């Protein structure tokens, strides 16, 4: 992805079929090629007539949304959020078993400490993801108080404006699961736990902990 305007559709780090049987090929294809592509196109369209803001990267656009011209604030928040969240979501999954959870990783140890173990962490994240009314996201973030925390956001609202640093997130918009799971959001969430890219989450966590995390990709 370009870090600034014109933004581009980030290629998936795996094939469209790679997340089978947990997330089906058709869902991943439409989600990436159409939903995410639309966010990219609409973000570029919103910025097209505003050369001054075309030099801002995505994080800056989201974190300083209130400094943008009024008429593009909503479009940038929704579509910029859509691009940022989906890039993080797709990078946060993997079909490779080497990327599975490790209780010996820095993040694994912190999860153990904070939530009392991986299973308890899973339960709480699932509960949050289920409780999000309508469209949105459930996240594992690193707070400004330097704590792990599970939070929800609605629609394309971001955690960045709360000063939180994202580690991991799950899309609970219906377009993320409806073709395969219909109304069974709980089954989709259970299956998503099988394909979390914990190596990526570890990298995000270490970047969040670093004093220069604002320079990190996410
Ligand atoms: Mn989505």
PDB file of N, CA, C and O in Angstrom, residues 1 33 77 90 96 110 145 153 180 202 208:
ATOM      1  N   UNK A   1       0.845  -1.207   0.000  1.00  0.00           N
ATOM      2  CA  UNK A   1       0.000   0.000   0.000  1.00  0.00           C
ATOM      3  C   UNK A   1       0.872   1.246   0.000  1.00  0.00           C
ATOM      4  O   UNK A   1       1.855   1.311   0.731  1.00  0.00           O
ATOM      5  N   UNK A  33     -11.444  -7.650  -2.851  1.00  0.00           N
ATOM      6  CA  UNK A  33     -11.502  -7.069  -4.194  1.00  0.00           C
ATOM      7  C   UNK A  33     -12.584  -6.035  -4.378  1.00  0.00           C
ATOM      8  O   UNK A  33     -12.495  -5.197  -5.259  1.00  0.00           O
ATOM      9  N   UNK A  77     -12.919   9.646   7.416  1.00  0.00           N
ATOM     10  CA  UNK A  77     -13.050   8.795   8.609  1.00  0.00           C
ATOM     11  C   UNK A  77     -13.566   7.407   8.215  1.00  0.00           C
ATOM     12  O   UNK A  77     -12.998   6.383   8.622  1.00  0.00           O
ATOM     13  N   UNK A  90      -6.564  -8.250   7.298  1.00  0.00           N
ATOM     14  CA  UNK A  90      -6.070  -9.265   6.368  1.00  0.00           C
ATOM     15  C   UNK A  90      -4.638  -9.688   6.718  1.00  0.00           C
ATOM     16  O   UNK A  90      -4.302 -10.870   6.629  1.00  0.00           O
ATOM     17  N   UNK A  96      -0.793 -20.492   7.816  1.00  0.00           N
ATOM     18  CA  UNK A  96       0.412 -21.231   8.185  1.00  0.00           C
ATOM     19  C   UNK A  96       0.414 -21.573   9.669  1.00  0.00           C
ATOM     20  O   UNK A  96       0.257 -20.685  10.504  1.00  0.00           O
ATOM     21  N   UNK A 110       2.296 -11.798  28.015  1.00  0.00           N
ATOM     22  CA  UNK A 110       1.495 -10.664  28.501  1.00  0.00           C
ATOM     23  C   UNK A 110       0.005 -11.031  28.548  1.00  0.00           C
ATOM     24  O   UNK A 110      -0.720 -10.615  29.459  1.00  0.00           O
ATOM     25  N   UNK A 145      -1.841   3.613  28.704  1.00  0.00           N
ATOM     26  CA  UNK A 145      -1.387   3.208  30.047  1.00  0.00           C
ATOM     27  C   UNK A 145      -0.512   1.952  29.977  1.00  0.00           C
ATOM     28  O   UNK A 145      -0.183   1.351  31.006  1.00  0.00           O
ATOM     29  N   UNK A 153     -15.219  -1.210  18.410  1.00  0.00           N
ATOM     30  CA  UNK A 153     -15.591   0.053  17.766  1.00  0.00           C
ATOM     31  C   UNK A 153     -16.723  -0.226  16.788  1.00  0.00           C
ATOM     32  O   UNK A 153     -16.810  -1.328  16.234  1.00  0.00           O
ATOM     33  N   UNK A 180     -20.946 -17.540   4.168  1.00  0.00           N
ATOM     34  CA  UNK A 180     -20.716 -18.881   4.694  1.00  0.00           C
ATOM     35  C   UNK A 180     -21.505 -19.145   5.976  1.00  0.00           C
ATOM     36  O   UNK A 180     -22.009 -20.239   6.186  1.00  0.00           O
ATOM     37  N   UNK A 202       2.473 -10.425  17.272  1.00  0.00           N
ATOM     38  CA  UNK A 202       3.674 -10.215  18.101  1.00  0.00           C
ATOM     39  C   UNK A 202       4.459  -8.986  17.605  1.00  0.00           C
ATOM     40  O   UNK A 202       4.875  -8.142  18.405  1.00  0.00           O
ATOM     41  N   UNK A 208       4.130  -1.557  19.226  1.00  0.00           N
ATOM     42  CA  UNK A 208       3.313  -0.723  20.124  1.00  0.00           C
ATOM     43  C   UNK A 208       4.091  -0.355  21.378  1.00  0.00           C
ATOM     44  O   UNK A 208       3.973   0.743  21.907  1.00  0.00           O
TER      45      UNK A 208
END
